[in-house]
XYZ file of C-alpha atoms in Angstrom:
722
model
C 26.085 10.501 17.417
C 24.000 10.058 14.257
C 21.529 12.854 13.515
C 17.889 12.156 14.259
C 15.906 11.351 11.103
C 12.616 10.098 12.535
C 10.248 11.544 15.106
C 9.705 9.456 18.231
C 6.418 8.543 19.897
C 7.167 11.115 22.615
C 7.716 13.763 19.922
C 4.337 13.001 18.372
C 2.581 13.112 21.740
C 4.030 16.590 22.243
C 3.134 17.714 18.720
C -0.580 16.938 19.072
C -1.088 19.789 21.536
C 0.789 22.346 19.444
C -1.065 21.375 16.273
C -4.302 22.065 18.149
C -3.588 25.798 17.967
C -4.118 25.638 14.196
C -7.610 24.114 14.298
C -9.917 25.973 11.932
C -7.209 26.697 9.357
C -8.394 26.232 5.753
C -6.649 24.120 3.135
C -5.723 25.911 -0.080
C -3.722 23.336 -1.998
C -1.922 20.000 -1.732
C 1.358 18.907 -3.329
C 3.277 15.635 -3.620
C 7.073 15.651 -4.034
C 8.547 12.405 -5.275
C 6.768 9.523 -3.578
C 7.206 10.352 0.092
C 6.642 14.064 0.863
C 3.192 15.683 1.091
C 2.774 19.425 1.522
C -0.489 21.099 2.527
C -0.729 24.828 1.956
C -3.210 26.307 4.467
C -4.488 29.636 5.830
C -4.775 30.253 9.559
C -6.900 33.267 10.507
C -4.536 34.333 13.307
C -1.162 33.395 11.837
C -1.725 33.784 8.114
C -0.135 31.312 5.699
C 0.648 27.908 7.182
C 2.654 25.129 5.515
C 2.345 21.541 6.751
C 4.991 19.000 5.701
C 4.430 15.237 5.983
C 7.483 13.188 4.984
C 7.631 9.391 5.195
C 10.827 8.427 3.368
C 14.288 8.056 4.896
C 13.393 11.142 6.918
C 10.067 10.764 8.764
C 8.517 13.948 10.082
C 5.288 15.942 10.392
C 5.413 19.625 11.284
C 4.819 23.148 10.038
C 7.544 24.999 8.158
C 8.236 28.656 7.464
C 6.740 29.640 4.061
C 10.124 30.739 2.758
C 11.508 27.235 3.365
C 8.951 25.205 1.417
C 10.275 23.620 -1.764
C 9.154 25.010 -5.105
C 5.919 23.490 -6.366
C 6.563 20.441 -8.583
C 5.374 20.311 -12.190
C 2.230 18.484 -13.243
C 0.596 17.195 -10.034
C 0.358 13.388 -9.817
C -2.955 11.613 -9.237
C -2.429 11.438 -5.464
C -2.001 15.220 -5.220
C -5.050 15.818 -7.437
C -7.113 13.530 -5.221
C -6.009 15.489 -2.139
C -6.909 18.790 -3.780
C -10.353 17.517 -4.762
C -11.076 16.337 -1.223
C -9.381 19.076 0.813
C -9.711 22.346 -1.077
C -11.545 24.725 1.266
C -11.711 22.132 4.060
C -11.199 23.100 7.708
C -8.429 21.519 9.757
C -10.370 19.880 12.604
C -7.477 18.525 14.646
C -4.902 15.789 14.939
C -4.551 12.737 17.163
C -1.806 10.252 17.883
C -2.890 6.627 17.605
C -2.224 5.054 21.002
C 1.518 5.600 21.612
C 2.443 4.566 18.095
C 4.247 6.705 15.559
C 1.007 7.441 13.728
C -0.725 10.820 13.396
C -4.286 11.190 12.165
C -5.088 14.606 10.682
C -8.824 15.328 10.342
C -10.330 17.772 7.831
C -13.987 18.752 7.621
C -15.955 20.050 4.672
C -19.685 20.293 4.007
C -19.536 17.206 1.788
C -17.774 15.044 4.368
C -14.753 14.219 6.487
C -11.277 13.361 5.219
C -8.641 11.731 7.417
C -4.941 11.761 6.518
C -3.196 9.023 8.454
C 0.583 9.440 8.528
C 2.656 6.375 9.430
C 6.085 7.495 10.649
C 7.488 4.017 11.246
C 8.897 1.201 9.110
C 8.784 2.096 5.430
C 6.413 4.990 6.154
C 3.063 5.717 4.523
C 0.360 8.328 4.037
C -3.177 6.958 3.759
C -6.177 9.136 2.893
C -9.534 7.871 4.147
C -13.082 9.111 4.393
C -14.900 9.677 7.681
C -15.513 5.929 8.054
C -11.850 5.030 7.514
C -12.359 3.614 4.016
C -9.053 4.111 2.187
C -9.375 6.483 -0.769
C -5.702 6.229 -1.720
C -2.311 5.680 -0.091
C 1.317 6.208 -1.027
C 2.135 2.569 -0.258
C -0.157 -0.458 -0.245
C 0.304 -2.690 2.796
C -0.562 -6.401 2.664
C 0.725 -8.139 5.762
C -0.562 -10.912 7.970
C -1.369 -8.424 10.723
C -2.936 -5.622 8.667
C -3.962 -4.396 5.228
C -3.949 -0.854 3.811
C -5.200 -0.743 0.221
C -7.600 1.587 -1.623
C -11.204 0.516 -1.196
C -10.643 -1.326 2.091
C -11.118 -0.143 5.654
C -7.887 1.253 7.104
C -6.377 -1.124 9.638
C -4.225 0.302 12.421
C -1.324 -1.802 13.752
C -1.936 -3.942 16.817
C -2.311 -1.901 19.988
C 0.824 -1.579 22.127
C 1.294 -0.533 25.731
C 1.074 3.249 26.137
C 3.578 4.196 28.866
C 1.989 7.636 29.285
C -1.338 6.128 30.393
C -0.246 2.773 31.808
C -1.638 1.875 35.243
C 0.706 0.897 38.041
C -0.614 -2.658 37.951
C -0.001 -2.941 34.186
C 3.430 -1.310 34.584
C 4.447 -3.890 37.203
C 3.159 -6.677 34.975
C 5.180 -5.500 31.945
C 8.327 -5.152 34.058
C 7.874 -8.544 35.733
C 7.282 -10.178 32.355
C 10.733 -9.104 31.096
C 13.877 -11.234 31.083
C 16.409 -8.474 30.328
C 17.722 -5.332 32.005
C 15.725 -2.281 33.085
C 16.532 0.049 30.179
C 15.733 -2.559 27.526
C 12.477 -3.372 29.299
C 11.437 0.281 29.215
C 12.488 0.555 25.578
C 10.624 -2.540 24.349
C 7.958 -3.684 26.833
C 6.905 -0.097 27.651
C 7.608 1.133 24.073
C 9.711 4.157 25.060
C 12.470 3.475 22.557
C 16.148 3.679 23.407
C 16.654 7.394 24.078
C 13.658 7.983 26.319
C 14.171 4.666 28.128
C 17.632 5.910 29.077
C 16.217 9.315 30.011
C 13.652 7.752 32.372
C 16.401 5.720 34.075
C 18.630 8.785 34.430
C 15.851 10.961 35.857
C 14.795 8.181 38.250
C 18.363 7.548 39.407
C 18.221 3.904 38.319
C 21.187 2.076 36.826
C 20.335 1.412 33.178
C 22.029 -1.961 33.018
C 20.362 -3.260 36.197
C 18.980 -6.756 35.642
C 15.202 -6.756 35.909
C 15.375 -9.518 38.534
C 17.380 -7.171 40.766
C 14.850 -4.325 40.499
C 12.870 -4.112 43.743
C 9.696 -2.212 44.661
C 11.671 0.984 45.304
C 13.109 0.891 41.770
C 9.626 0.352 40.330
C 8.308 3.295 42.390
C 10.992 5.685 41.157
C 10.591 4.643 37.515
C 6.797 4.873 37.593
C 6.840 8.295 39.296
C 9.287 9.571 36.652
C 7.028 8.321 33.879
C 3.998 9.968 35.517
C 5.808 13.329 35.674
C 6.829 12.995 32.026
C 3.243 12.156 31.028
C 1.903 15.107 33.052
C 4.279 17.524 31.303
C 3.133 16.259 27.910
C -0.579 16.429 28.780
C -0.241 19.956 30.172
C 2.011 21.175 27.361
C 4.885 21.993 29.722
C 7.497 22.109 26.979
C 10.878 23.774 26.767
C 12.081 22.622 23.312
C 15.741 22.117 22.585
C 17.712 21.746 19.369
C 20.938 19.887 20.107
C 24.257 20.292 18.326
C 27.400 18.218 18.446
C 30.872 19.703 18.033
C 32.855 17.722 15.492
C 36.252 19.476 15.775
C 38.024 19.655 19.152
C 39.941 22.850 18.277
C 36.667 24.761 17.948
C 37.783 26.503 14.749
C 34.629 28.092 13.336
C 36.221 30.690 11.136
C 33.936 29.844 8.215
C 30.905 30.578 10.407
C 28.123 28.532 8.824
C 25.239 30.282 10.559
C 22.599 27.985 9.111
C 24.130 25.014 10.853
C 25.293 26.597 14.105
C 28.926 27.056 13.010
C 31.176 25.044 10.725
C 32.232 22.676 13.527
C 28.758 21.949 14.875
C 26.050 19.798 13.413
C 22.460 19.243 14.501
C 21.880 15.802 16.005
C 18.560 15.941 17.881
C 15.482 18.010 18.669
C 13.241 17.351 21.691
C 10.161 18.926 23.300
C 12.047 19.442 26.581
C 15.670 19.287 27.783
C 17.087 15.796 28.238
C 19.617 14.874 30.880
C 20.941 12.335 28.404
C 22.052 15.265 26.240
C 23.843 17.258 28.937
C 27.098 16.846 27.012
C 25.605 18.546 23.925
C 24.979 22.200 23.158
C 21.255 22.909 23.328
C 19.450 25.848 21.728
C 16.069 26.771 23.310
C 12.944 27.444 21.199
C 9.541 28.928 21.933
C 7.657 26.020 20.342
C 8.421 22.452 19.388
C 7.062 23.032 15.861
C 9.529 25.863 15.229
C 12.351 23.757 16.677
C 11.477 20.920 14.293
C 11.358 23.321 11.359
C 14.846 24.622 12.162
C 16.243 21.176 12.897
C 15.233 19.535 9.616
C 16.172 22.666 7.636
C 19.677 22.600 9.138
C 19.907 18.845 8.704
C 19.133 19.175 5.003
C 21.712 21.937 4.579
C 24.331 19.918 6.424
C 23.760 16.887 4.229
C 24.019 19.021 1.100
C 27.459 20.132 2.312
C 28.704 16.643 3.169
C 31.680 15.365 1.176
C 31.030 13.617 -2.102
C 29.920 10.093 -1.155
C 32.310 8.716 -3.758
C 35.134 9.896 -1.483
C 34.091 7.597 1.354
C 32.838 4.035 1.448
C 29.040 3.794 1.993
C 27.864 1.402 4.679
C 26.722 -1.300 2.277
C 26.766 -3.969 4.995
C 24.162 -2.214 7.138
C 21.911 -1.670 4.129
C 22.256 -5.302 3.035
C 21.616 -6.571 6.573
C 18.482 -4.400 6.776
C 17.060 -5.861 3.549
C 17.900 -9.390 4.705
C 16.018 -8.800 7.981
C 12.988 -7.498 6.100
C 13.031 -10.525 3.769
C 13.156 -12.842 6.779
C 10.135 -11.096 8.299
C 8.249 -11.192 4.997
C 8.990 -14.897 4.567
C 7.579 -15.494 8.031
C 4.420 -13.602 7.073
C 4.063 -15.634 3.862
C 4.426 -18.908 5.766
C 1.827 -17.662 8.228
C -0.614 -16.886 5.393
C -0.086 -20.340 3.913
C -0.699 -22.055 7.242
C -3.779 -19.943 7.952
C -5.297 -20.579 4.504
C -4.617 -24.335 4.751
C -6.185 -24.438 8.220
C -9.331 -22.645 7.019
C -9.746 -25.002 4.053
C -9.198 -27.990 6.329
C -11.936 -26.697 8.633
C -14.328 -26.338 5.697
C -13.556 -29.878 4.544
C -14.132 -31.209 8.069
C -17.597 -29.651 8.054
C -18.483 -31.603 4.920
C -16.823 -34.754 6.265
C -19.057 -34.572 9.359
C -22.007 -33.014 7.570
C -24.681 -34.895 9.492
C -23.159 -34.135 12.881
C -22.703 -30.412 12.155
C -26.163 -30.117 10.596
C -27.669 -31.708 13.699
C -25.957 -29.119 15.934
C -26.975 -26.138 13.824
C -30.545 -27.357 13.339
C -30.921 -27.874 17.085
C -29.817 -24.311 17.815
C -31.965 -22.781 15.075
C -35.032 -24.720 16.204
C -34.494 -23.695 19.815
C -34.123 -20.036 18.855
C -37.341 -20.191 16.823
C -39.039 -21.365 20.036
C -37.513 -18.373 21.871
C -35.203 -20.514 23.958
C -32.387 -18.474 25.504
C -28.755 -19.046 24.621
C -28.136 -20.125 28.199
C -30.843 -22.789 27.887
C -29.312 -24.001 24.641
C -25.887 -24.251 26.242
C -27.313 -26.249 29.159
C -29.131 -28.584 26.742
C -25.874 -29.399 24.995
C -24.121 -29.982 28.328
C -26.868 -32.416 29.345
C -26.615 -34.183 25.990
C -22.861 -34.517 26.347
C -23.314 -36.172 29.733
C -25.663 -38.628 28.058
C -23.081 -39.452 25.401
C -24.861 -37.838 22.448
C -22.273 -37.334 19.676
C -23.554 -33.953 18.478
C -23.631 -32.561 22.011
C -20.154 -33.888 22.807
C -18.779 -32.034 19.756
C -20.007 -28.673 21.083
C -17.256 -26.798 22.928
C -18.890 -23.405 23.471
C -22.149 -21.599 22.739
C -21.787 -17.806 22.570
C -25.044 -15.902 22.427
C -23.328 -12.508 22.269
C -22.487 -13.025 18.600
C -24.645 -16.038 17.777
C -21.826 -18.549 17.310
C -21.144 -22.096 18.347
C -17.675 -23.646 18.553
C -17.395 -27.337 17.669
C -14.471 -29.719 17.881
C -13.971 -32.197 15.036
C -10.850 -34.365 14.838
C -9.174 -32.177 17.486
C -9.844 -29.073 15.343
C -11.945 -26.273 16.867
C -14.212 -24.502 14.380
C -16.344 -21.403 14.993
C -19.738 -21.574 13.266
C -22.444 -19.000 12.621
C -25.399 -20.657 14.327
C -27.902 -18.899 12.054
C -26.437 -20.440 8.899
C -26.313 -23.967 7.526
C -23.360 -26.268 6.925
C -22.834 -25.128 3.322
C -22.888 -21.425 4.217
C -20.394 -21.925 7.055
C -18.094 -23.970 4.833
C -18.370 -21.392 2.060
C -17.474 -18.654 4.545
C -14.327 -20.561 5.524
C -13.345 -21.118 1.880
C -13.887 -17.415 1.167
C -11.765 -16.444 4.160
C -9.030 -18.832 2.960
C -9.111 -17.133 -0.445
C -8.851 -13.699 1.217
C -5.818 -14.863 3.209
C -4.205 -16.175 0.020
C -4.721 -12.765 -1.577
C -2.783 -11.288 1.339
C -0.098 -13.857 0.659
C 0.109 -12.720 -2.993
C 0.620 -9.153 -1.788
C 3.367 -10.313 0.559
C 5.029 -12.241 -2.287
C 5.064 -9.078 -4.364
C 6.516 -7.140 -1.444
C 9.284 -9.673 -0.857
C 10.287 -9.532 -4.530
C 10.634 -5.755 -4.249
C 12.817 -6.194 -1.170
C 14.926 -8.802 -2.969
C 15.395 -6.305 -5.786
C 16.566 -3.706 -3.250
C 18.936 -6.277 -1.747
C 20.344 -7.196 -5.152
C 20.791 -3.512 -5.957
C 22.704 -2.913 -2.706
C 24.925 -5.953 -3.365
C 25.547 -4.771 -6.939
C 26.548 -1.283 -5.755
C 28.848 -2.812 -3.145
C 30.520 -5.016 -5.760
C 30.911 -2.095 -8.170
C 32.438 0.040 -5.414
C 34.917 -2.664 -4.479
C 35.788 -3.257 -8.134
C 36.440 0.461 -8.629
C 38.547 0.610 -5.456
C 40.667 -2.304 -6.671
C 41.248 -0.681 -10.054
C 38.526 -2.528 -11.870
C 36.622 0.615 -12.744
C 38.630 1.452 -15.877
C 36.744 -0.851 -18.195
C 36.995 -0.446 -21.959
C 34.320 0.920 -24.209
C 32.977 -2.577 -24.861
C 31.971 -2.808 -21.207
C 30.109 0.469 -21.445
C 28.360 -0.621 -24.634
C 27.344 -3.897 -22.976
C 25.486 -2.020 -20.230
C 23.308 -0.425 -22.913
C 22.154 -3.784 -24.332
C 18.509 -4.786 -23.729
C 17.999 -6.875 -20.628
C 17.313 -10.550 -21.317
C 14.266 -10.903 -19.095
C 13.508 -14.465 -20.161
C 16.855 -15.630 -18.748
C 16.662 -13.653 -15.500
C 16.639 -16.032 -12.490
C 14.580 -13.577 -10.428
C 12.454 -10.788 -11.896
C 11.346 -8.038 -9.481
C 7.616 -7.296 -9.362
C 6.647 -3.713 -10.183
C 2.883 -3.445 -10.049
C 0.692 -0.751 -11.518
C -3.101 -0.700 -11.646
C -4.144 2.030 -14.113
C -7.639 3.489 -13.868
C -8.655 1.796 -17.128
C -7.593 -1.698 -16.045
C -11.175 -2.859 -15.439
C -12.004 -2.221 -19.124
C -10.537 -3.947 -22.145
C -7.524 -1.861 -23.188
C -4.229 -1.622 -25.019
C -1.826 1.061 -26.223
C -1.377 1.407 -29.962
C 2.064 1.159 -31.529
C 1.963 4.983 -31.654
C 1.340 5.204 -27.903
C -2.389 6.047 -27.852
C -4.759 4.451 -25.357
C -7.659 2.348 -26.643
C -10.448 1.323 -24.249
C -13.300 -1.105 -24.854
C -16.319 -2.050 -22.784
C -16.711 -5.550 -21.385
C -20.486 -5.364 -21.091
C -23.451 -3.035 -21.614
C -22.791 -1.202 -18.338
C -19.202 -0.438 -19.317
C -20.232 0.575 -22.843
C -22.651 3.026 -21.244
C -19.945 4.330 -18.902
C -17.394 4.831 -21.660
C -19.737 6.986 -23.744
C -21.093 8.986 -20.809
C -17.951 9.459 -18.721
C -14.786 8.953 -20.746
C -15.610 10.126 -24.276
C -13.926 13.504 -24.923
C -13.507 15.880 -27.873
C -11.001 14.571 -30.369
C -11.566 10.892 -29.508
C -12.568 8.302 -32.099
C -15.338 5.774 -31.477
C -15.234 2.448 -33.312
C -17.793 -0.332 -33.471
C -18.427 -3.440 -35.516
C -21.338 -3.811 -37.850
C -21.950 -7.161 -36.163
C -24.114 -7.084 -33.061
C -22.486 -7.642 -29.683
C -19.266 -5.687 -30.081
C -17.646 -3.468 -27.460
C -17.776 0.302 -27.594
C -14.175 1.057 -28.532
C -12.721 4.490 -27.796
C -9.394 5.622 -29.250
C -8.285 8.360 -26.828
C -6.879 11.465 -28.478
C -4.066 11.971 -25.994
C -0.557 11.262 -27.171
C 2.403 10.527 -24.882
C 3.271 14.242 -24.659
C -0.251 14.967 -23.326
C -0.975 17.749 -25.781
C -4.487 19.097 -25.964
C -6.724 16.519 -27.614
C -8.199 19.131 -29.929
C -4.754 19.628 -31.499
C -4.127 15.972 -32.265
C -4.602 14.199 -35.563
C -4.806 10.523 -34.767
C -2.450 8.383 -36.895
C -4.175 6.058 -39.326
C -2.085 3.171 -37.994
C -3.616 3.671 -34.533
C -7.142 3.815 -35.972
C -6.521 0.572 -37.872
C -5.250 -1.164 -34.728
C -8.294 0.100 -32.815
C -10.500 -1.302 -35.605
C -8.815 -4.702 -35.338
C -9.309 -4.582 -31.562
C -13.025 -3.764 -32.009
C -13.652 -6.671 -34.385
C -11.517 -9.165 -32.428
C -13.338 -8.629 -29.147
C -16.797 -8.810 -30.751
C -19.144 -11.611 -31.770
C -17.116 -11.971 -34.974
C -14.396 -13.866 -33.062
C -16.962 -15.681 -30.954
C -18.671 -16.967 -34.118
C -15.373 -18.328 -35.417
C -15.086 -15.829 -38.261
C -11.774 -14.274 -39.290
C -12.876 -10.814 -40.472
C -15.655 -8.276 -40.091
C -16.656 -4.707 -40.904
C -15.881 -1.860 -38.497
C -16.874 1.791 -38.677
C -15.284 4.832 -37.002
C -16.835 8.179 -36.064
C -15.744 11.299 -34.192
C -16.780 11.738 -30.557
C -19.219 14.555 -31.381
C -21.192 12.185 -33.638
C -22.055 9.933 -30.698
C -25.119 10.646 -28.578
C -27.085 8.925 -25.834
C -30.217 10.777 -27.003
C -32.298 8.667 -29.448
C -34.172 10.037 -32.421
C -37.849 10.795 -31.863
C -39.792 7.573 -31.510
C -36.679 5.431 -31.066
C -35.354 3.676 -27.967
C -31.744 3.010 -26.933
C -30.878 -0.093 -24.941
C -28.330 0.099 -22.112
C -24.904 0.338 -23.712
C -26.390 1.549 -26.990
C -25.892 4.941 -28.586
C -27.008 6.957 -31.572
C -24.660 7.879 -34.441
C -25.289 11.021 -36.460
C -23.413 11.881 -39.630
C -21.092 9.950 -41.946
C -19.140 6.891 -40.880
C -15.716 5.770 -42.038
C -15.772 2.020 -42.759
C -12.936 -0.465 -42.440
C -14.232 -3.377 -44.519
C -13.148 -6.963 -43.911
C -10.922 -6.013 -41.016
C -8.990 -9.129 -40.017
C -9.286 -10.353 -36.471
C -6.031 -10.502 -34.561
C -5.170 -10.780 -30.881
C -2.087 -11.560 -28.865
C -1.304 -11.826 -25.163
C 2.096 -10.868 -23.818
C 4.047 -10.258 -20.630
C 5.599 -6.857 -19.985
C 8.598 -6.498 -17.639
C 9.301 -2.779 -17.731
C 8.426 -0.210 -16.608
C 5.810 -2.478 -14.967
C 5.406 -6.227 -14.697
C 1.991 -7.250 -16.020
C 0.007 -9.087 -18.669
C -1.012 -7.055 -21.706
C -3.122 -7.920 -24.718
C -4.466 -6.544 -27.988
C -3.588 -6.465 -31.684
C -0.233 -8.224 -32.266
C 1.333 -5.184 -33.957
C 0.524 -3.038 -30.912
C 1.998 -5.202 -28.161
C 4.902 -7.042 -29.769
C 7.357 -4.178 -29.127
C 6.125 -3.589 -25.563
C 6.040 -7.155 -24.263
C 9.175 -9.268 -23.800
C 7.297 -12.262 -25.188
C 3.912 -12.703 -26.871
C 1.608 -15.498 -28.011
C -0.693 -14.832 -30.949
C -4.210 -16.256 -30.999
C -6.869 -17.025 -33.594
C -10.467 -18.262 -33.327
C -10.433 -21.934 -32.335
C -11.985 -24.827 -30.457
C -10.615 -24.258 -26.958
C -12.882 -22.522 -24.439
C -11.490 -19.235 -23.157
C -10.505 -20.645 -19.746
C -8.817 -23.703 -21.285
C -6.937 -21.599 -23.819
C -5.758 -19.297 -21.009
C -4.263 -22.292 -19.193
C -2.396 -23.323 -22.346
C -0.952 -19.819 -22.662
C 0.018 -19.857 -19.003
C 1.992 -23.082 -19.461
C 3.712 -21.679 -22.564
C 4.763 -18.521 -20.707
C 6.138 -20.556 -17.785
C 8.272 -22.551 -20.219
C 9.720 -19.353 -21.709
C 10.821 -17.705 -18.459
C 13.702 -18.930 -16.331
C 11.856 -17.439 -13.338
C 8.680 -19.569 -13.360
C 7.500 -18.070 -10.084
C 7.361 -14.661 -11.778
C 4.828 -15.947 -14.299
C 2.764 -17.509 -11.542
C 2.650 -14.234 -9.636
C 1.697 -11.818 -12.400
C 0.278 -13.956 -15.230
C -2.155 -16.434 -13.728
C -4.653 -18.059 -16.146
C -7.342 -15.744 -14.766
C -5.245 -12.672 -15.559
C -4.408 -13.969 -19.044
C -8.098 -14.638 -19.698
C -8.771 -10.982 -18.836
C -7.040 -10.005 -22.126
C -8.420 -12.733 -24.421
C -11.250 -12.337 -26.951
C -14.605 -13.899 -26.055
C -15.381 -17.402 -27.292
C -13.088 -20.172 -28.431
C -9.423 -19.639 -29.296
C -6.295 -21.515 -30.156
C -2.639 -20.598 -30.365
C -1.839 -19.506 -33.916
C 0.301 -21.925 -35.937
C -0.084 -24.576 -33.241
């Protein structure tokens, strides 16, 4: 049998109780390995050092590990790990809960400044979401944008839809789930009751019920035995009656274990499962007992990792490409269904809004009647009765009312066979606007799903490519000449690609104006007075340069003194080429461009010359600042701006001085001051970009006119040399 790589819902239910013994432990530090393994280093007053591992990749687990088994700390901690350290350092572990019977654990940490929840999703693609005490997502390893739920920073965390919990199900609900099935008993327990395959079989075995029995042949006696078995299982879990087992499978019939691999139970044995109590389904396997389920899990995954390290070179055996390809194809099918659902939902919401305007008088009559009645303190029941009486009299407005719900102040109307829920306290326009806004929100979910499906298509293409390469090598096609090797090093022709995978990245500075100089330095500019204020107060550091135009109305422009190697800013001498590009950026995104001029004066100063404290008797407006000391002037700096599309390492629109972005983007369009309004010019650029790419849908997804406009100078523009 294949080794277990993911914890089951029963495993998590058992873990909750054992984790409870560590409540009160303090968090010392947090680490992130790769993009799927979180480690929390903690101190328990009774047990000393405690290490918690949360892994959500191909292996999905959550348990403590022996300190000597934790991986070495990675290098520079990524942003996610730094966020965890800021929120959890010194926090107390307050407990853990399993969400319903799903494969989700919620770890709670308390500190004087608030509560932090780490929600670990051990299903599907896996995820770790960090929220505050009110479930607002601070950050997550993976963003989720599906029809059923959304998990993105800044939004409220949404749990998956509730499923039947077999450990708390009533007898009536159990009978209903069983009766509602059209398959055999074991599949019903696995799917309708959410036990999964192994524990569904275990329940049947313990109850003495034939697994393949058709559900129609299961009588009351069968139901009784199954339900009693489930109750006993649930009671053991609630009371912590565990007797953990680590199961091993013998691979070699002759039992030759001369090499004696102690870490994996002997050279002929391999770990295949770990459970909180012995399973009759595993009677044919060797089982090792453990004092706690946490220690059994620690041993199991440690041995599993060792065993996989000792497996034969994968090049010596054919990988199961077909299963991997089939998996990606199933995911794409599901994602396409979600996208179609978003489209239908958004269209339906817009249609409802348009119906409200089409029957404006009718809807206004209904809403005005309700609002007037409420102002006269009429009860919702009276209002409902009034509409019923009006319908009997043939009054159009009353006949359109389907339901009046006083519990949430809504009225449901039916127009052209379409039922629409209205907020009775708002007018027609507000209700229509709400529907349009909801349609836009649904379309945003659709955009997220489109991005997700492109990533899956990339994974599918990668699996198919690896399969083809394997088969070519096996058939003797792997001995290509040097020309073939040189060809693989050629730049990728992104413009001719039929399908470009989406790789999104939203850097912290994305809400400002920004670009990277041709030397690799970050330049940030404010979009308004508030952002100018923020840049000077929050992001200006020693070693930075500040640039500004002599003309009024320019952005605060900061050239960050941090090169790609991230050396200390105090040790960096900024290249003159970067300063000149920052100067061109400052003048291009100022009133100079807006006024239709082609050049302007810019000055540069060091960060320590900039102050938010005015001279005595002077006043600084919001976004303004005082300069002390000499300024370096860049006279008659020419304006210059270009917008481009980047395909690697991320797919996104970029903009800035032409010399800075032309080597980073796969294609650019240069601009100059002109007669077209910013929005109109952005649409012209959008059409040009679509013409250049074979994959037009790629441009639509990542380079909409709105996104292009985000990188354009203020005022009128035109395409240079057009």
